[in-house]
Short mmCIF file of C-alpha atoms and ligand atoms in Angstrom, two decimals:
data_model
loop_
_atom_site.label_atom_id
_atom_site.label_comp_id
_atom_site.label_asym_id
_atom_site.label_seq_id
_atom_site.Cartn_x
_atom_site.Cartn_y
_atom_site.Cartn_z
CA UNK A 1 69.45 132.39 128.51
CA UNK A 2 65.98 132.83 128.53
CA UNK A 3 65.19 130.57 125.10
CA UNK A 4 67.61 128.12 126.71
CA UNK A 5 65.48 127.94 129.51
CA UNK A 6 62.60 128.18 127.44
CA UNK A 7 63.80 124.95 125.56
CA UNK A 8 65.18 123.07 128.76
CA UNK A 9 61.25 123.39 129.90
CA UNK A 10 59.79 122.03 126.94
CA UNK A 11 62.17 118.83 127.11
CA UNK A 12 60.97 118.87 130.81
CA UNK A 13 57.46 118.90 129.64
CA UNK A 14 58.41 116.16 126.75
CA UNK A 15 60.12 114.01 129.72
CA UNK A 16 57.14 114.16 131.96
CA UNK A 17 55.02 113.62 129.85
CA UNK A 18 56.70 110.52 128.45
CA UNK A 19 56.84 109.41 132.10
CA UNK A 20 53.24 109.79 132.30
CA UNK A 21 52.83 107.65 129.43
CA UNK A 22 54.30 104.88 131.12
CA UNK A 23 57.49 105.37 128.80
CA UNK A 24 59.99 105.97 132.05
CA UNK A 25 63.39 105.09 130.12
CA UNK A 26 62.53 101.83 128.78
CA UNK A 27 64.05 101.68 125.34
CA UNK A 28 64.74 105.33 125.83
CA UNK A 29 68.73 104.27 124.98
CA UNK A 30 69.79 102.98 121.81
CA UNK A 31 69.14 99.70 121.07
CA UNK A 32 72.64 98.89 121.49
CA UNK A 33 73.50 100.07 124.39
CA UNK A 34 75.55 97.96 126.90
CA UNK A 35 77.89 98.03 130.04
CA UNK A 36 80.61 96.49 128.01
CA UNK A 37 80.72 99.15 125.78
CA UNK A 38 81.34 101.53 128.15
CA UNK A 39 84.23 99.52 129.47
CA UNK A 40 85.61 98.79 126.25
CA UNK A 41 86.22 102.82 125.30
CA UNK A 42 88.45 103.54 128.73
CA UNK A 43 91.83 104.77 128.06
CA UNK A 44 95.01 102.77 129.66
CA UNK A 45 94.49 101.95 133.42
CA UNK A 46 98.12 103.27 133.39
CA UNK A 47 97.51 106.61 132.01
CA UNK A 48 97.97 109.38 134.72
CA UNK A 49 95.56 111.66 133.24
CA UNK A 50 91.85 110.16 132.82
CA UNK A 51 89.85 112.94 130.46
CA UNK A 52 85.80 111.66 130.48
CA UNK A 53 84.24 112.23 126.99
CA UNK A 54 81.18 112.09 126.69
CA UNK A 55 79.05 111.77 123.45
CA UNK A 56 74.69 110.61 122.88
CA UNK A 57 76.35 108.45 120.06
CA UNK A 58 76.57 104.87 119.44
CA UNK A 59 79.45 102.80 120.24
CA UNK A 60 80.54 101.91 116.32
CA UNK A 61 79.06 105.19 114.94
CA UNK A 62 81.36 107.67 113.64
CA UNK A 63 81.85 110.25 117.03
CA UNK A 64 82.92 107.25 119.17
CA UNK A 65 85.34 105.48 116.38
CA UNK A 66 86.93 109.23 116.17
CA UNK A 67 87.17 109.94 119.66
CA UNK A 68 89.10 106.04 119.70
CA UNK A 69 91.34 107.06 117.64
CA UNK A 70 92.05 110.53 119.45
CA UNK A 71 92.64 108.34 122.32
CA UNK A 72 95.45 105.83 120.44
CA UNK A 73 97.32 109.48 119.10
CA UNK A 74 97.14 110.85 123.01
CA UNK A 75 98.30 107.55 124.62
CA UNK A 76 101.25 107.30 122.19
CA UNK A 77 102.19 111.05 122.01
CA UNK A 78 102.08 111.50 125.70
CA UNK A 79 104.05 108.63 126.66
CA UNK A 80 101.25 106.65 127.89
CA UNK A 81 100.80 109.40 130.71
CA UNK A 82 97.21 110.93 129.18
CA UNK A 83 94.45 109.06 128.10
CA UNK A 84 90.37 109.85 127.41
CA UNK A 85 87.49 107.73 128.71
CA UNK A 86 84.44 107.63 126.29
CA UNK A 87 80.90 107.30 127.56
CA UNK A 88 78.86 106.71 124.49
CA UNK A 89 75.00 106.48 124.17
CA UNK A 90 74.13 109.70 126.29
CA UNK A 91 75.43 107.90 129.45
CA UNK A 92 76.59 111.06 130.55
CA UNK A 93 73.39 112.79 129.74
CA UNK A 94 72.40 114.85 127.02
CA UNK A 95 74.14 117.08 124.93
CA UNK A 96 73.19 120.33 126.26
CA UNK A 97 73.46 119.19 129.88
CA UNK A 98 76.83 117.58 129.16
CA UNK A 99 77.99 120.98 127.60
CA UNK A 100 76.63 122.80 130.77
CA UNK A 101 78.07 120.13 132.68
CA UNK A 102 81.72 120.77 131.00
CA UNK A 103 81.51 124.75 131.68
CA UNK A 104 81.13 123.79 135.17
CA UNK A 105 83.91 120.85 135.51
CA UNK A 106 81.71 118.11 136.59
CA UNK A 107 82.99 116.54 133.42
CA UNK A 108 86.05 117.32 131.76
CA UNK A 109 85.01 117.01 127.75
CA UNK A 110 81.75 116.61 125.59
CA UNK A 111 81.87 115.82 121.76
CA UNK A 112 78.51 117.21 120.35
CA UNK A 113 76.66 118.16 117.69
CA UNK A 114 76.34 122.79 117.25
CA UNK A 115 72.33 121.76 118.49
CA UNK A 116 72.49 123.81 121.81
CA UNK A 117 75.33 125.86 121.47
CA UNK A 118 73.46 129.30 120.19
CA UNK A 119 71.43 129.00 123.21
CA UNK A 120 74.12 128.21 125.72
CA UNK A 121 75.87 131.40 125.90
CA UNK A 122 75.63 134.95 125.17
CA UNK A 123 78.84 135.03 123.72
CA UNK A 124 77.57 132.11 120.97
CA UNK A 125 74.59 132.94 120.40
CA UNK A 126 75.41 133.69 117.06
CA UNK A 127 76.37 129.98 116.20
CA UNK A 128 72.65 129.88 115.05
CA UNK A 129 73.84 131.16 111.85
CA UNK A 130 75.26 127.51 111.59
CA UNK A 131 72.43 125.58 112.06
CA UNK A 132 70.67 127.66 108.94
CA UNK A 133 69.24 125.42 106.55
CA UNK A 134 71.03 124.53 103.05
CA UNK A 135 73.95 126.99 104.32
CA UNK A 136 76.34 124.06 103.20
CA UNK A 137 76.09 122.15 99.67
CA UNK A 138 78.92 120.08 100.53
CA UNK A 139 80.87 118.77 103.70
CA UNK A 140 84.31 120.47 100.92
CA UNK A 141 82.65 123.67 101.47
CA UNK A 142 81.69 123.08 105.23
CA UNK A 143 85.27 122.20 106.19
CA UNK A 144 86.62 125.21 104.34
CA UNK A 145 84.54 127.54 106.86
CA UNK A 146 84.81 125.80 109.67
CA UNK A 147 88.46 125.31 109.08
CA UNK A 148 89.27 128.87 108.38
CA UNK A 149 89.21 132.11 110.04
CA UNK A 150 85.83 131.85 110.82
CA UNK A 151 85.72 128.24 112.50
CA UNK A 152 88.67 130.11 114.64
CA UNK A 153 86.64 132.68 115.50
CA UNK A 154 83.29 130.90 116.34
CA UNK A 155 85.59 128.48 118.84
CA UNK A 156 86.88 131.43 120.16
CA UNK A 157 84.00 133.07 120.96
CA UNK A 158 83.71 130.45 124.16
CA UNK A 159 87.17 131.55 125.71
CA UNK A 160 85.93 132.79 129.60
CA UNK A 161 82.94 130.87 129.42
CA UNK A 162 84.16 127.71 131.48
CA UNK A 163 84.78 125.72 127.80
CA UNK A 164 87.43 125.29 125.74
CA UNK A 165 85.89 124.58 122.19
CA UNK A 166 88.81 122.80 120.59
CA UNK A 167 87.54 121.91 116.82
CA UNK A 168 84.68 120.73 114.39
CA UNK A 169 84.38 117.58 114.37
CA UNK A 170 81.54 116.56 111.72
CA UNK A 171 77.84 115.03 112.56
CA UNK A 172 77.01 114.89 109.13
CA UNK A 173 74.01 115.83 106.34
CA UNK A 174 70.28 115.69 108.21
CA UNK A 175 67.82 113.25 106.32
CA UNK A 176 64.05 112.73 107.98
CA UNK A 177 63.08 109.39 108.81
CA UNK A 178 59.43 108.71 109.89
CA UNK A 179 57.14 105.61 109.96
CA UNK A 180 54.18 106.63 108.62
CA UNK A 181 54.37 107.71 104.62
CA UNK A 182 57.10 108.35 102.01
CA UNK A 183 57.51 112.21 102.20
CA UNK A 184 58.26 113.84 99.14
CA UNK A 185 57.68 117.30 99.27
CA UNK A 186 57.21 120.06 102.00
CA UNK A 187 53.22 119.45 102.12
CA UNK A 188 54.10 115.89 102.86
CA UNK A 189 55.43 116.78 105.87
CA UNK A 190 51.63 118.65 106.75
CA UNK A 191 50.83 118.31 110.98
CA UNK A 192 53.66 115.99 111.32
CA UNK A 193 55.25 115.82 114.52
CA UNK A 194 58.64 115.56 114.02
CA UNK A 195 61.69 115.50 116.32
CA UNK A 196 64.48 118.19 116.10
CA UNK A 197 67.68 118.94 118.39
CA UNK A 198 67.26 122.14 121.28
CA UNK A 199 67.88 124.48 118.66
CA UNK A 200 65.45 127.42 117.87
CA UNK A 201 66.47 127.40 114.10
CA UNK A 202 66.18 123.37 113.13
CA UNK A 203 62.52 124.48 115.23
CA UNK A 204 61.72 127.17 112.72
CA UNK A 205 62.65 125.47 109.65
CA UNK A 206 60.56 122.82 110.46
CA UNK A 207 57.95 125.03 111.20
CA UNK A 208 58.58 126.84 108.11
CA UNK A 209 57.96 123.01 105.82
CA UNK A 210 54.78 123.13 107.63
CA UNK A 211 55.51 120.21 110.50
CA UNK A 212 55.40 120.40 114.00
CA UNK A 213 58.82 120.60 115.82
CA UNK A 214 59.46 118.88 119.00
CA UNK A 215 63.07 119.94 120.62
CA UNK A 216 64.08 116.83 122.64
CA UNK A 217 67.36 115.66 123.38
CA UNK A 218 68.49 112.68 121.92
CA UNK A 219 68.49 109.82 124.67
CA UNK A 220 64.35 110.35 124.63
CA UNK A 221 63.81 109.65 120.84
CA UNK A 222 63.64 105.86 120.86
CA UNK A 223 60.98 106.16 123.27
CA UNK A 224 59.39 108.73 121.94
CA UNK A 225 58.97 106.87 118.10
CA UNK A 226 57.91 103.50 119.86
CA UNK A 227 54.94 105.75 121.50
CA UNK A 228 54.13 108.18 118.92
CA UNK A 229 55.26 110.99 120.83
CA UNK A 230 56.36 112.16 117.76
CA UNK A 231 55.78 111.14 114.17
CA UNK A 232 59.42 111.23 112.76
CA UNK A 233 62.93 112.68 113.29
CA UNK A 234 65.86 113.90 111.58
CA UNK A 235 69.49 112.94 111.46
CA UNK A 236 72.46 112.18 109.17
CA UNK A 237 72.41 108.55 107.95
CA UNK A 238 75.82 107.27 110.10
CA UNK A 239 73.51 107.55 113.14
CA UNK A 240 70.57 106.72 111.77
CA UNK A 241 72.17 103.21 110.72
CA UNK A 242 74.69 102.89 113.94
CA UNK A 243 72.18 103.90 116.57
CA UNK A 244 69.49 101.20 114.60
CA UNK A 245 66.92 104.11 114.19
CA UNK A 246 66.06 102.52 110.99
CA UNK A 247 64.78 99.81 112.89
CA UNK A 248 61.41 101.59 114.08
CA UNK A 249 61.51 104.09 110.89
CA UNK A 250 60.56 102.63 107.53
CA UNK A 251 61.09 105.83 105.33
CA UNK A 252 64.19 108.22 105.32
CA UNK A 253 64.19 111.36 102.66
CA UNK A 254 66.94 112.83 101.16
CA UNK A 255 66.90 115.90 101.99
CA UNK A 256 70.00 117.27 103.72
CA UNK A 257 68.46 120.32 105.06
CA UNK A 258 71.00 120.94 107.72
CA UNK A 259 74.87 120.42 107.25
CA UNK A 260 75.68 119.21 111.26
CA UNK A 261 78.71 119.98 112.28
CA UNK A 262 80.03 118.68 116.20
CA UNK A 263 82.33 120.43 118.67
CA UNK A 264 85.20 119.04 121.01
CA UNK A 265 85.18 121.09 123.98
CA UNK A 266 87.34 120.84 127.29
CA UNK A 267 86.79 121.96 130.57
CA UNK A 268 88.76 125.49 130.40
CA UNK A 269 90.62 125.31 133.84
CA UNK A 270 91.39 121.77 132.68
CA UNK A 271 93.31 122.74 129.75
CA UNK A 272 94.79 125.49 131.05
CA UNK A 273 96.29 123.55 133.63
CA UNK A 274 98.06 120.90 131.09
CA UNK A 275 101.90 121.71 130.75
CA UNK A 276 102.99 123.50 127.62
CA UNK A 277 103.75 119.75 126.42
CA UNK A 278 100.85 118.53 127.25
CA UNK A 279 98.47 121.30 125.54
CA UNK A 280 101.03 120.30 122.37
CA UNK A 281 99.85 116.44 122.38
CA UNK A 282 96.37 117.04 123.66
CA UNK A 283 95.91 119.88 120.59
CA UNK A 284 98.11 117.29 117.95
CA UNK A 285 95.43 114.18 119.06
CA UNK A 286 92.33 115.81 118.87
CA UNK A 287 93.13 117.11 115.60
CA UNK A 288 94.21 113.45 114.32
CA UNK A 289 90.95 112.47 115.62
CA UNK A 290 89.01 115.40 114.34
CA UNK A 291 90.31 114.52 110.60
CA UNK A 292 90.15 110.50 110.94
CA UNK A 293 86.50 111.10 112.33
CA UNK A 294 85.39 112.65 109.44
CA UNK A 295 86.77 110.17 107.11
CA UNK A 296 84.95 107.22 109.20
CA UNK A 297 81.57 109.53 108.68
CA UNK A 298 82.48 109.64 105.36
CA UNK A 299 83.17 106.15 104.71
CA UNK A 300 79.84 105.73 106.98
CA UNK A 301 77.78 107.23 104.81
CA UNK A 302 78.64 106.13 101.76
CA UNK A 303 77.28 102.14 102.61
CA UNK A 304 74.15 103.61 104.87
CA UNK A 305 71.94 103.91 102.44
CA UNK A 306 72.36 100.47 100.46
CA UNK A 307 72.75 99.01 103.64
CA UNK A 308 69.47 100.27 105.05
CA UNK A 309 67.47 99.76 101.88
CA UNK A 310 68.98 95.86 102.39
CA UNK A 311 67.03 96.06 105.88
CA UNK A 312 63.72 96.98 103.64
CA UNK A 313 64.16 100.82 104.45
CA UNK A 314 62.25 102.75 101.80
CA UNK A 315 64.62 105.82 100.37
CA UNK A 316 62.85 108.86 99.12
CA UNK A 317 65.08 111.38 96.90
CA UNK A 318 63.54 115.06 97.26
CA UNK A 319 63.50 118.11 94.79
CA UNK A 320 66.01 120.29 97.11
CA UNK A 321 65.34 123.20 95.55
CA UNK A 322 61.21 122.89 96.48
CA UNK A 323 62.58 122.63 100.18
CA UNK A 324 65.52 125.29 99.66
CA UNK A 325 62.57 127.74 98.58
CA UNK A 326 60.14 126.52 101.86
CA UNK A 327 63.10 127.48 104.77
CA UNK A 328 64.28 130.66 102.90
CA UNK A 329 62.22 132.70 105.37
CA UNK A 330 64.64 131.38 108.42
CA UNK A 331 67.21 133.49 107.26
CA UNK A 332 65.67 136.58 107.56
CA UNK A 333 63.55 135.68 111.00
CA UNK A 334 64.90 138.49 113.72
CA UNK A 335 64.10 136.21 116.44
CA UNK A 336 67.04 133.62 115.26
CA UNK A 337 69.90 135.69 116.36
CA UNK A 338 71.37 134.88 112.65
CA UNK A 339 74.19 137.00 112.26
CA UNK A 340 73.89 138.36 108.84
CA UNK A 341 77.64 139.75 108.77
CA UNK A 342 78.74 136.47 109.21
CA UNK A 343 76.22 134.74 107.25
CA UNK A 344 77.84 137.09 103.91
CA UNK A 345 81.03 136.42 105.27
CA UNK A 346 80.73 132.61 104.61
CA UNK A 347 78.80 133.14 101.18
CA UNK A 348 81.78 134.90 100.29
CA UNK A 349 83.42 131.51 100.73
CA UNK A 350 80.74 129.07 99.46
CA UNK A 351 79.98 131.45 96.59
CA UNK A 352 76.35 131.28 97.20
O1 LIG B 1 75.14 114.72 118.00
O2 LIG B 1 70.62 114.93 118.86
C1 LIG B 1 70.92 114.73 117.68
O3 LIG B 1 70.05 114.61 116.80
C2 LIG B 1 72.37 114.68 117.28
O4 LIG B 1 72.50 114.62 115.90
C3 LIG B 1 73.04 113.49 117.88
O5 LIG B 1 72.80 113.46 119.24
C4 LIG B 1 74.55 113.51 117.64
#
């Protein structure tokens, strides 16, 4: 509780301090951000059950396309009866307030990335063993975690805490983007201030390649680029190209240092109030939409970089290894709550 607070007073700092640079929210939002969009994502007017989902994600990037097709499966197994709203583009607010925002039932469901989960319970705390860096080589080997015993466990681990953490939806590998210089190797990255999620570990790595981190949540970065707030950021490519980040960042390396997963979670009164039946369709849709949304990050991906580079971004391709080496120290930092029995636990199954 403490580091959360600790964190939700340095992105109180960051947002007065944009404030007092004139920034307000101007271009705070992603570019593409519009009323229509929003309208365009309700469920059927017809629907008896309405289910707000919120996400800080562009309307054609991969959460929102997912979450549309979670909608389709619910409409049709349900009868037409249950339905979700999506509110893209942090409209809702930002991922850790949304998440704090679904444990109290002001909003009944949140699709976001693991970024503030260690810090927003007790009880998953240890989810910072997640957010380690180079803990995945592969999204194969990520699913096969996450999917397991262990991704059961870890969504367990929020039963009593107001949310209902329903599966792992997939974010994606994290590249850095900045506008200043090609970055190559960890002593590239030397005094640069570069944005990370709220999460104490993504912090410390950076702080490990020798940058400095700056947690902010992600409706503040667009301002925060424009004004130098902060030199660079970090994200997988599907939002760098679908929230048009590449449009005020002219160099994105390679390096996947964090494998992102995201979480669907429900208000846990809400659920537990759906009929037998209705658990049964909710629980068959969001896993349709769980497994179509990571084929559309897939798919995603695999044109982001070409179509970038068309757009005159310049891609940088890093020694992993050099930056594997840099962020080994994370693992072992006793401040991280890393969960070491865990952490063997899923080298057992990566067989690394
Ligand atoms: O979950 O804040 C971030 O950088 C996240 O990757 C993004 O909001 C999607």
């Amino acid at each position: 509780m403490l580091k959360r607070l600790t964190l939700l007073a340095m992105t109180m700092i960051m947002a007065l301090t944009m404030i007092g640079c004139g920034g307000g929210d101007n271009g705070a939002a992603p570019k593409n951000q519009q009323k229509g969009d929003e309208v365009k994502l309700l469920g059927s007017e017809t629907a008896k059950t309405h289910l707000k989902v919120g996400t800080t994600t562009a309307p054609d990037g991969h959460y929102v396309l997912g979450l549309v097709e979670m909608q389709k499966k619910l409409e049709e197994l349900s009868g037409g009866t249950m339905t979700i709203d999506i509110y893209p583009n942090s409209a809702l607010g930002g991922e850790s307030d949304m998440i704090d925002n679904v444990s109290l039932g002001t909003q009944d469901m949140v699709l976001s990335s693991t970024g503030p989960i260690s810090t927003f319970s007790d009880a998953t705390k240890n989810w910072s063993t997640l957010d380690l860096p180079y803990l995945f080589e592969s999204r194969e080997e990520a699913y096969k975690v996450l999917d397991g015993d262990i991704g059961k466990e870890l969504l367990g681990a929020f039963n009593g805490t107001g949310v209902k953490a329903i599966g792992f939806w997939e974010n994606g590998f994290r590249e850095l983007t900045n506008n200043k210089k090609e970055i190559k190797t960890p002593a590239d990255l030397a005094g640069m201030k570069i944005r990370t999620m709220e999460n104490h570990v993504h912090m410390a790595s950076y702080t490990a390649l020798g940058a400095t981190p700056t947690a902010m949540a992600w409706g503040e970065i667009f301002s925060a680029l424009q004004q130098g707030t902060v030199d660079g950021q970090e994200n997988p490519l599907a939002i760098i190209l679908t929230a048009k980040v590449y449009e005020v960042q002219k160099y994105i390396s390679m390096i996947d240092l964090f494998y992102s997963p995201c979480v669907l979670m429900i208000n846990e009164d809400t659920y537990n109030k759906f009929t037998d039946e209705q658990k049964k369709w909710f629980d068959e849709a969001a896993e349709y939409g769980k497994m179509k949304e990571r084929e559309i990050s897939k798919s995603i991906d695999a044109t982001a970089r070409q179509r970038m580079t068309e757009q005159g971004v310049v891609f940088t391709d890093v020694n992993k290894a050099e930056w594997m080496k840099v962020t080994e120290s994370v693992y072992q930092d006793s401040s991280l709550n890393i969960d070491q029995g865990l952490l063997s636990r899923i080298r057992a199954i990566t067989g690394r």
